[in-house]
Amino acid sequence: MGVVEVNRTIDAVWRIESGRVIAALAGLVRDVGWAEELAQDALVAALEQWPRVGVPANPGAWLTTVGKRRAIDALRRRQVQQRKVAELGRNLGAETFTPDFDAAFEERIEDDLLRLIFTACHPVLTPQARAALTLRMVGGLKTEEIARAFLVPEATMAQRITRAKRTLTEARVPFEVPDAAERENRLASVLEVSYLIFNEGYAATAGDDWLRPALCEDALRLVRILQGLMPDEAEVHGLAALLEIQASRTGARVDADGEPVLLMEQDRRRWDQLLIRRGLAALDRARAAAGQAGPYTLQAEIAACHARAHTPEETDWARIAANYAQLARVAPSPVVELNRAVAVSFAEGPAAGLTLARPLADEPALARYHLLPAVLGDLLARLGRYAEAAAEFTRAAELTGNLRERTLLRDRAADCAAGMPPSR
């Protein structure tokens, strides 16, 4: 294997294994920032050694062992320093720390990984910082990759990650899974971060591309890990179901030129049936584990309605509208109400949808939300009120930060201004 191939293999191994390596080391040293430095040292060792001696049979274990040895060396140096201080201080009575390495590594690696996810998603951090740190620590992405994903300069993202680690240290956030009393709220934060990462990949808020599939894949990998680690949590399976089904449409959401293709116009033969089956199976697990369906499970139910329809005409809009009504009770928000208005418009007609959507124009939370005028424009166009629809589509185009979406909305506005329904 040549140097280029070895380096490519190291990149792939790091992407897959870095989260577990950092988690194992953090379980030993109880400091996620230091654990990441140790893992990076192990990565440097791999870059130096593997091109000469070949890729080991178990590269993840190799990286963990090297990081463990670096940790042991560092802790022993600290012990020596502490002993010298103790000797110098003679009867100060300072106790030396004797790390129990074997006991630390007897713990299941899955437990350490779960602790790492909960630590990276701690509420003391902002949602943006949680997402960045999770992608770095658990997802194994490089700083420049995360910066590119969120469309910020690399230096900005590096500062964000550094500040996040410093905040965890200063807040003395323990490296642990929270107890049962706190777990529900903390799990909500973990799921929110995964959902945020996926949505940024599924419908980019800014930039030239509508989709960023790599972000969707990273979010999917996170929730699949969570499914294995927390099999009794219904909303983990609910979110997994939602993301699997949403991801199944990725290939059909843009045309050959990268232009957006809306849901009702997609070629459903291009939907990934394997992901749909995985999503429906996860939804079954969510239903089995749940007393009352949570917001992610309810959204997955809606996504499943679309997935089961072989043609747009087969879509069970009445059931989708009912699910949105239930979602509005469980997790009320103006965005949910807007989506409910769309579902009702297909179940009962655009006038019924417009009746629900119009009052949302007064919602401060939606003042800069481009999908509100986009939905209003669609409902007005379906009612033949093209001049009003053109104004709404124009306003939506002004609000979106995504180039592809802006082009689509301007095209729709132009069609309506010409007195005809949108051609796409």
Coordinates of C-alpha atoms in Angstrom, one line a residue, residues 202 210-211 245-246 248-255 260-271 306 309-312:
Y202 CA -30.7 18.7 4.5
W210 CA -29.1 23.4 -1.1
L211 CA -27.8 20.1 0.3
I245 CA -36.7 8.6 6.2
Q246 CA -35.7 12.2 5.4
S248 CA -33.9 8.6 1.9
R249 CA -35.0 11.5 -0.3
T250 CA -31.6 13.1 -0.6
G251 CA -30.9 11.8 -4.2
A252 CA -34.3 13.1 -5.4
R253 CA -34.1 16.6 -3.8
V254 CA -32.0 18.2 -6.5
D255 CA -31.9 17.8 -10.3
P260 CA -34.0 22.1 -5.7
V261 CA -36.9 19.6 -6.5
L262 CA -39.8 20.0 -4.2
L263 CA -41.3 17.0 -2.4
M264 CA -44.5 16.7 -4.5
E265 CA -42.4 16.8 -7.7
Q266 CA -39.7 14.4 -6.8
D267 CA -39.1 11.1 -8.7
R268 CA -40.0 8.7 -5.9
R269 CA -38.2 5.8 -7.6
R270 CA -35.0 7.6 -6.5
W271 CA -35.9 7.5 -2.8
H306 CA -44.8 10.4 2.7
A309 CA -47.1 6.9 -0.7
H310 CA -45.9 5.6 -4.1
T311 CA -47.3 8.7 -5.8
P312 CA -48.1 12.3 -4.5

